[in-house]
């Protein structure tokens, strides 16, 4: 009887165990997601609309019923932006494509000054590469070395590796610590190889 009661008490934990790696094909991006971190661990995307004009007015991030993700509480009253990994501006062909980028599966705790500065300018550079008819793909791997967990449940990434591929060949690689950068020059974060 004691063993039965122990198993009954353990059942909710087993049913709701958080997964370390959930793969999701979001149509416009592919993501590996950690329910333990409540953050993506890797994302891949292809620049679809370097010159799109669809409006993102009224859009906000949304959770996914089948996956434990971060949520609004993780981003409240702190320096962490809801950083798009697959950027909305690369998918503004249609409102539907834009809406897909607002899933918390595509969102990371990113220092606001990084997100609004060097990271944003590198995203513009990616679109510039694609605007001249090149095929541009991007892979981002999140670094959780010595990462800090928020009281709300999500884990703050330590940094981000970003690889840019043009015509299937890796042409640029960057590593961004998830801190306030000294300036907005994204080229200062260029490195020889990425994960």
PDB file of C-alpha atoms in Angstrom:
ATOM      1  CA  UNK A   1       0.000   0.000   0.000  1.00  0.00           C
ATOM      2  CA  UNK A   2       2.856   2.370   0.856  1.00  0.00           C
ATOM      3  CA  UNK A   3       4.467   1.814  -2.551  1.00  0.00           C
ATOM      4  CA  UNK A   4       1.137   2.473  -4.256  1.00  0.00           C
ATOM      5  CA  UNK A   5       0.703   5.786  -2.392  1.00  0.00           C
ATOM      6  CA  UNK A   6       4.269   6.786  -3.306  1.00  0.00           C
ATOM      7  CA  UNK A   7       3.582   6.086  -7.001  1.00  0.00           C
ATOM      8  CA  UNK A   8       0.323   8.072  -6.870  1.00  0.00           C
ATOM      9  CA  UNK A   9       2.198  10.995  -5.273  1.00  0.00           C
ATOM     10  CA  UNK A  10       4.929  10.750  -7.921  1.00  0.00           C
ATOM     11  CA  UNK A  11       2.505  10.560 -10.868  1.00  0.00           C
ATOM     12  CA  UNK A  12       1.989  14.349 -11.334  1.00  0.00           C
ATOM     13  CA  UNK A  13       5.773  14.825 -11.461  1.00  0.00           C
ATOM     14  CA  UNK A  14       6.145  12.120 -14.096  1.00  0.00           C
ATOM     15  CA  UNK A  15       3.255  13.472 -16.163  1.00  0.00           C
ATOM     16  CA  UNK A  16       4.600  16.989 -16.157  1.00  0.00           C
ATOM     17  CA  UNK A  17       8.346  16.348 -16.390  1.00  0.00           C
ATOM     18  CA  UNK A  18       9.986  19.121 -18.338  1.00  0.00           C
ATOM     19  CA  UNK A  19      11.727  18.119 -21.555  1.00  0.00           C
ATOM     20  CA  UNK A  20      15.276  19.264 -22.311  1.00  0.00           C
ATOM     21  CA  UNK A  21      14.873  19.216 -26.105  1.00  0.00           C
ATOM     22  CA  UNK A  22      11.648  19.580 -28.066  1.00  0.00           C
ATOM     23  CA  UNK A  23      11.972  20.038 -31.839  1.00  0.00           C
ATOM     24  CA  UNK A  24       9.314  22.182 -33.511  1.00  0.00           C
ATOM     25  CA  UNK A  25       9.026  22.998 -37.199  1.00  0.00           C
ATOM     26  CA  UNK A  26       7.360  26.397 -37.087  1.00  0.00           C
ATOM     27  CA  UNK A  27       7.035  26.561 -40.868  1.00  0.00           C
ATOM     28  CA  UNK A  28       9.193  29.669 -41.212  1.00  0.00           C
ATOM     29  CA  UNK A  29      11.770  28.541 -38.643  1.00  0.00           C
ATOM     30  CA  UNK A  30      12.861  25.325 -36.950  1.00  0.00           C
ATOM     31  CA  UNK A  31      13.544  25.437 -33.228  1.00  0.00           C
ATOM     32  CA  UNK A  32      14.965  23.187 -30.551  1.00  0.00           C
ATOM     33  CA  UNK A  33      13.299  24.218 -27.308  1.00  0.00           C
ATOM     34  CA  UNK A  34      14.116  23.428 -23.682  1.00  0.00           C
ATOM     35  CA  UNK A  35      11.190  23.346 -21.282  1.00  0.00           C
ATOM     36  CA  UNK A  36      13.752  23.159 -18.476  1.00  0.00           C
ATOM     37  CA  UNK A  37      15.255  26.522 -19.513  1.00  0.00           C
ATOM     38  CA  UNK A  38      11.940  27.798 -20.910  1.00  0.00           C
ATOM     39  CA  UNK A  39      14.055  29.102 -23.782  1.00  0.00           C
ATOM     40  CA  UNK A  40      15.062  27.984 -27.262  1.00  0.00           C
ATOM     41  CA  UNK A  41      18.447  26.276 -27.477  1.00  0.00           C
ATOM     42  CA  UNK A  42      18.804  26.500 -31.263  1.00  0.00           C
ATOM     43  CA  UNK A  43      16.879  28.035 -34.130  1.00  0.00           C
ATOM     44  CA  UNK A  44      17.285  28.037 -37.916  1.00  0.00           C
ATOM     45  CA  UNK A  45      15.568  30.311 -40.399  1.00  0.00           C
ATOM     46  CA  UNK A  46      15.717  31.474 -44.018  1.00  0.00           C
ATOM     47  CA  UNK A  47      15.220  35.182 -44.774  1.00  0.00           C
ATOM     48  CA  UNK A  48      11.909  35.272 -46.629  1.00  0.00           C
ATOM     49  CA  UNK A  49      11.041  38.972 -46.948  1.00  0.00           C
ATOM     50  CA  UNK A  50      13.996  41.355 -46.785  1.00  0.00           C
ATOM     51  CA  UNK A  51      11.769  44.172 -48.058  1.00  0.00           C
ATOM     52  CA  UNK A  52       8.322  43.162 -46.739  1.00  0.00           C
ATOM     53  CA  UNK A  53       5.805  45.718 -45.545  1.00  0.00           C
ATOM     54  CA  UNK A  54       3.232  43.782 -43.478  1.00  0.00           C
ATOM     55  CA  UNK A  55       2.382  45.562 -40.228  1.00  0.00           C
ATOM     56  CA  UNK A  56       3.087  44.041 -36.816  1.00  0.00           C
ATOM     57  CA  UNK A  57       0.732  46.505 -35.132  1.00  0.00           C
ATOM     58  CA  UNK A  58      -1.204  44.907 -32.284  1.00  0.00           C
ATOM     59  CA  UNK A  59       0.891  41.724 -32.172  1.00  0.00           C
ATOM     60  CA  UNK A  60       2.357  40.355 -28.963  1.00  0.00           C
ATOM     61  CA  UNK A  61       4.034  37.109 -27.969  1.00  0.00           C
ATOM     62  CA  UNK A  62       1.841  34.087 -27.258  1.00  0.00           C
ATOM     63  CA  UNK A  63       2.418  30.791 -25.450  1.00  0.00           C
ATOM     64  CA  UNK A  64       2.013  27.313 -26.934  1.00  0.00           C
ATOM     65  CA  UNK A  65      -0.352  24.886 -25.180  1.00  0.00           C
ATOM     66  CA  UNK A  66       1.747  21.751 -25.700  1.00  0.00           C
ATOM     67  CA  UNK A  67       5.144  23.181 -24.629  1.00  0.00           C
ATOM     68  CA  UNK A  68       6.213  24.854 -21.388  1.00  0.00           C
ATOM     69  CA  UNK A  69       7.650  28.218 -22.481  1.00  0.00           C
ATOM     70  CA  UNK A  70       8.556  31.519 -20.927  1.00  0.00           C
ATOM     71  CA  UNK A  71       5.734  34.039 -20.639  1.00  0.00           C
ATOM     72  CA  UNK A  72       5.089  37.721 -19.879  1.00  0.00           C
ATOM     73  CA  UNK A  73       6.065  37.331 -16.214  1.00  0.00           C
ATOM     74  CA  UNK A  74       9.666  36.455 -17.156  1.00  0.00           C
ATOM     75  CA  UNK A  75      10.113  39.781 -18.982  1.00  0.00           C
ATOM     76  CA  UNK A  76       8.390  42.094 -16.506  1.00  0.00           C
ATOM     77  CA  UNK A  77      10.261  44.825 -14.626  1.00  0.00           C
ATOM     78  CA  UNK A  78      13.772  43.850 -15.699  1.00  0.00           C
ATOM     79  CA  UNK A  79      16.351  44.546 -18.430  1.00  0.00           C
ATOM     80  CA  UNK A  80      15.362  41.494 -20.496  1.00  0.00           C
ATOM     81  CA  UNK A  81      13.606  42.149 -23.795  1.00  0.00           C
ATOM     82  CA  UNK A  82      11.400  39.633 -25.557  1.00  0.00           C
ATOM     83  CA  UNK A  83      14.066  39.124 -28.195  1.00  0.00           C
ATOM     84  CA  UNK A  84      12.936  37.594 -31.477  1.00  0.00           C
ATOM     85  CA  UNK A  85      15.441  35.002 -32.668  1.00  0.00           C
ATOM     86  CA  UNK A  86      13.891  34.640 -36.129  1.00  0.00           C
ATOM     87  CA  UNK A  87      13.306  38.378 -36.612  1.00  0.00           C
ATOM     88  CA  UNK A  88       9.845  39.680 -37.456  1.00  0.00           C
ATOM     89  CA  UNK A  89      11.331  41.999 -40.091  1.00  0.00           C
ATOM     90  CA  UNK A  90      12.625  38.989 -42.053  1.00  0.00           C
ATOM     91  CA  UNK A  91       9.077  37.581 -42.284  1.00  0.00           C
ATOM     92  CA  UNK A  92       6.868  40.602 -42.876  1.00  0.00           C
ATOM     93  CA  UNK A  93       5.555  39.317 -46.225  1.00  0.00           C
ATOM     94  CA  UNK A  94       2.166  38.687 -44.609  1.00  0.00           C
ATOM     95  CA  UNK A  95       0.494  39.182 -41.223  1.00  0.00           C
ATOM     96  CA  UNK A  96       0.302  35.386 -40.856  1.00  0.00           C
ATOM     97  CA  UNK A  97       4.085  35.008 -41.245  1.00  0.00           C
ATOM     98  CA  UNK A  98       4.677  37.890 -38.847  1.00  0.00           C
ATOM     99  CA  UNK A  99       2.315  36.324 -36.314  1.00  0.00           C
ATOM    100  CA  UNK A 100       4.340  33.088 -36.326  1.00  0.00           C
ATOM    101  CA  UNK A 101       7.434  35.006 -35.199  1.00  0.00           C
ATOM    102  CA  UNK A 102       5.592  36.117 -32.046  1.00  0.00           C
ATOM    103  CA  UNK A 103       5.467  32.628 -30.530  1.00  0.00           C
ATOM    104  CA  UNK A 104       7.394  32.267 -27.261  1.00  0.00           C
ATOM    105  CA  UNK A 105       9.134  29.380 -29.051  1.00  0.00           C
ATOM    106  CA  UNK A 106      10.954  32.129 -30.993  1.00  0.00           C
ATOM    107  CA  UNK A 107      11.555  34.406 -28.009  1.00  0.00           C
ATOM    108  CA  UNK A 108      14.558  34.730 -25.723  1.00  0.00           C
ATOM    109  CA  UNK A 109      15.521  36.717 -22.653  1.00  0.00           C
ATOM    110  CA  UNK A 110      17.889  39.167 -24.323  1.00  0.00           C
ATOM    111  CA  UNK A 111      19.494  42.216 -22.731  1.00  0.00           C
ATOM    112  CA  UNK A 112      17.507  45.210 -23.958  1.00  0.00           C
ATOM    113  CA  UNK A 113      20.592  47.150 -25.098  1.00  0.00           C
ATOM    114  CA  UNK A 114      21.883  44.178 -27.089  1.00  0.00           C
ATOM    115  CA  UNK A 115      18.467  43.504 -28.654  1.00  0.00           C
ATOM    116  CA  UNK A 116      17.864  47.134 -29.623  1.00  0.00           C
ATOM    117  CA  UNK A 117      21.448  47.828 -30.730  1.00  0.00           C
ATOM    118  CA  UNK A 118      24.079  45.519 -32.238  1.00  0.00           C
ATOM    119  CA  UNK A 119      21.702  42.541 -32.587  1.00  0.00           C
ATOM    120  CA  UNK A 120      19.095  44.638 -34.434  1.00  0.00           C
ATOM    121  CA  UNK A 121      21.750  46.052 -36.760  1.00  0.00           C
ATOM    122  CA  UNK A 122      23.072  42.574 -37.571  1.00  0.00           C
ATOM    123  CA  UNK A 123      19.517  41.501 -38.439  1.00  0.00           C
ATOM    124  CA  UNK A 124      19.343  44.473 -40.842  1.00  0.00           C
ATOM    125  CA  UNK A 125      22.661  43.320 -42.352  1.00  0.00           C
ATOM    126  CA  UNK A 126      21.168  39.840 -42.913  1.00  0.00           C
ATOM    127  CA  UNK A 127      18.228  41.398 -44.774  1.00  0.00           C
ATOM    128  CA  UNK A 128      20.617  43.547 -46.840  1.00  0.00           C
ATOM    129  CA  UNK A 129      22.431  40.377 -47.926  1.00  0.00           C
ATOM    130  CA  UNK A 130      19.108  38.799 -48.946  1.00  0.00           C
ATOM    131  CA  UNK A 131      17.797  41.967 -50.637  1.00  0.00           C
ATOM    132  CA  UNK A 132      20.216  41.575 -53.528  1.00  0.00           C
ATOM    133  CA  UNK A 133      18.786  38.171 -54.423  1.00  0.00           C
ATOM    134  CA  UNK A 134      21.023  35.980 -52.298  1.00  0.00           C
ATOM    135  CA  UNK A 135      19.729  32.970 -50.384  1.00  0.00           C
ATOM    136  CA  UNK A 136      20.417  33.764 -46.705  1.00  0.00           C
ATOM    137  CA  UNK A 137      20.037  31.277 -43.870  1.00  0.00           C
ATOM    138  CA  UNK A 138      20.792  31.887 -40.199  1.00  0.00           C
ATOM    139  CA  UNK A 139      21.475  29.511 -37.323  1.00  0.00           C
ATOM    140  CA  UNK A 140      21.470  30.734 -33.707  1.00  0.00           C
ATOM    141  CA  UNK A 141      22.695  28.565 -30.836  1.00  0.00           C
ATOM    142  CA  UNK A 142      22.069  29.803 -27.304  1.00  0.00           C
ATOM    143  CA  UNK A 143      24.772  29.531 -24.647  1.00  0.00           C
ATOM    144  CA  UNK A 144      23.635  28.536 -21.157  1.00  0.00           C
ATOM    145  CA  UNK A 145      27.086  28.317 -19.541  1.00  0.00           C
ATOM    146  CA  UNK A 146      26.775  29.734 -15.994  1.00  0.00           C
ATOM    147  CA  UNK A 147      23.224  30.842 -16.858  1.00  0.00           C
ATOM    148  CA  UNK A 148      20.974  32.377 -14.221  1.00  0.00           C
ATOM    149  CA  UNK A 149      17.396  31.224 -13.607  1.00  0.00           C
ATOM    150  CA  UNK A 150      14.750  33.836 -12.888  1.00  0.00           C
ATOM    151  CA  UNK A 151      12.335  33.365  -9.947  1.00  0.00           C
ATOM    152  CA  UNK A 152       9.572  33.224 -12.577  1.00  0.00           C
ATOM    153  CA  UNK A 153      11.074  30.039 -14.082  1.00  0.00           C
ATOM    154  CA  UNK A 154      12.911  30.963 -17.289  1.00  0.00           C
ATOM    155  CA  UNK A 155      16.694  30.805 -17.619  1.00  0.00           C
ATOM    156  CA  UNK A 156      18.668  33.778 -18.963  1.00  0.00           C
ATOM    157  CA  UNK A 157      21.050  32.710 -21.747  1.00  0.00           C
ATOM    158  CA  UNK A 158      24.705  33.665 -21.228  1.00  0.00           C
ATOM    159  CA  UNK A 159      25.136  34.459 -24.902  1.00  0.00           C
ATOM    160  CA  UNK A 160      24.318  33.700 -28.513  1.00  0.00           C
ATOM    161  CA  UNK A 161      26.285  32.200 -31.421  1.00  0.00           C
ATOM    162  CA  UNK A 162      24.957  33.348 -34.784  1.00  0.00           C
ATOM    163  CA  UNK A 163      26.042  31.843 -38.119  1.00  0.00           C
ATOM    164  CA  UNK A 164      25.047  33.435 -41.425  1.00  0.00           C
ATOM    165  CA  UNK A 165      25.011  31.322 -44.571  1.00  0.00           C
ATOM    166  CA  UNK A 166      24.817  32.759 -48.091  1.00  0.00           C
ATOM    167  CA  UNK A 167      24.081  30.279 -50.865  1.00  0.00           C
ATOM    168  CA  UNK A 168      24.590  27.417 -48.396  1.00  0.00           C
ATOM    169  CA  UNK A 169      28.095  28.533 -47.374  1.00  0.00           C
ATOM    170  CA  UNK A 170      28.870  29.946 -43.937  1.00  0.00           C
ATOM    171  CA  UNK A 171      30.172  33.474 -44.506  1.00  0.00           C
ATOM    172  CA  UNK A 172      29.946  35.084 -41.064  1.00  0.00           C
ATOM    173  CA  UNK A 173      29.977  33.935 -37.452  1.00  0.00           C
ATOM    174  CA  UNK A 174      29.344  35.943 -34.272  1.00  0.00           C
ATOM    175  CA  UNK A 175      29.218  35.475 -30.521  1.00  0.00           C
ATOM    176  CA  UNK A 176      27.236  37.959 -28.418  1.00  0.00           C
ATOM    177  CA  UNK A 177      27.467  37.863 -24.618  1.00  0.00           C
ATOM    178  CA  UNK A 178      24.001  38.556 -23.236  1.00  0.00           C
ATOM    179  CA  UNK A 179      25.047  41.820 -21.612  1.00  0.00           C
ATOM    180  CA  UNK A 180      24.919  45.517 -22.370  1.00  0.00           C
ATOM    181  CA  UNK A 181      27.370  46.092 -25.246  1.00  0.00           C
ATOM    182  CA  UNK A 182      29.761  49.052 -25.181  1.00  0.00           C
ATOM    183  CA  UNK A 183      28.365  50.200 -28.549  1.00  0.00           C
ATOM    184  CA  UNK A 184      26.188  49.050 -31.461  1.00  0.00           C
ATOM    185  CA  UNK A 185      29.005  47.864 -33.771  1.00  0.00           C
ATOM    186  CA  UNK A 186      28.014  44.241 -34.425  1.00  0.00           C
ATOM    187  CA  UNK A 187      31.289  43.554 -36.284  1.00  0.00           C
ATOM    188  CA  UNK A 188      33.097  43.635 -32.911  1.00  0.00           C
ATOM    189  CA  UNK A 189      31.370  40.334 -32.114  1.00  0.00           C
ATOM    190  CA  UNK A 190      32.634  38.487 -35.192  1.00  0.00           C
ATOM    191  CA  UNK A 191      34.510  35.247 -34.460  1.00  0.00           C
ATOM    192  CA  UNK A 192      36.219  32.562 -36.555  1.00  0.00           C
ATOM    193  CA  UNK A 193      33.884  29.625 -35.874  1.00  0.00           C
ATOM    194  CA  UNK A 194      30.451  29.020 -34.386  1.00  0.00           C
ATOM    195  CA  UNK A 195      28.796  26.097 -32.655  1.00  0.00           C
TER     196      UNK A 195
END
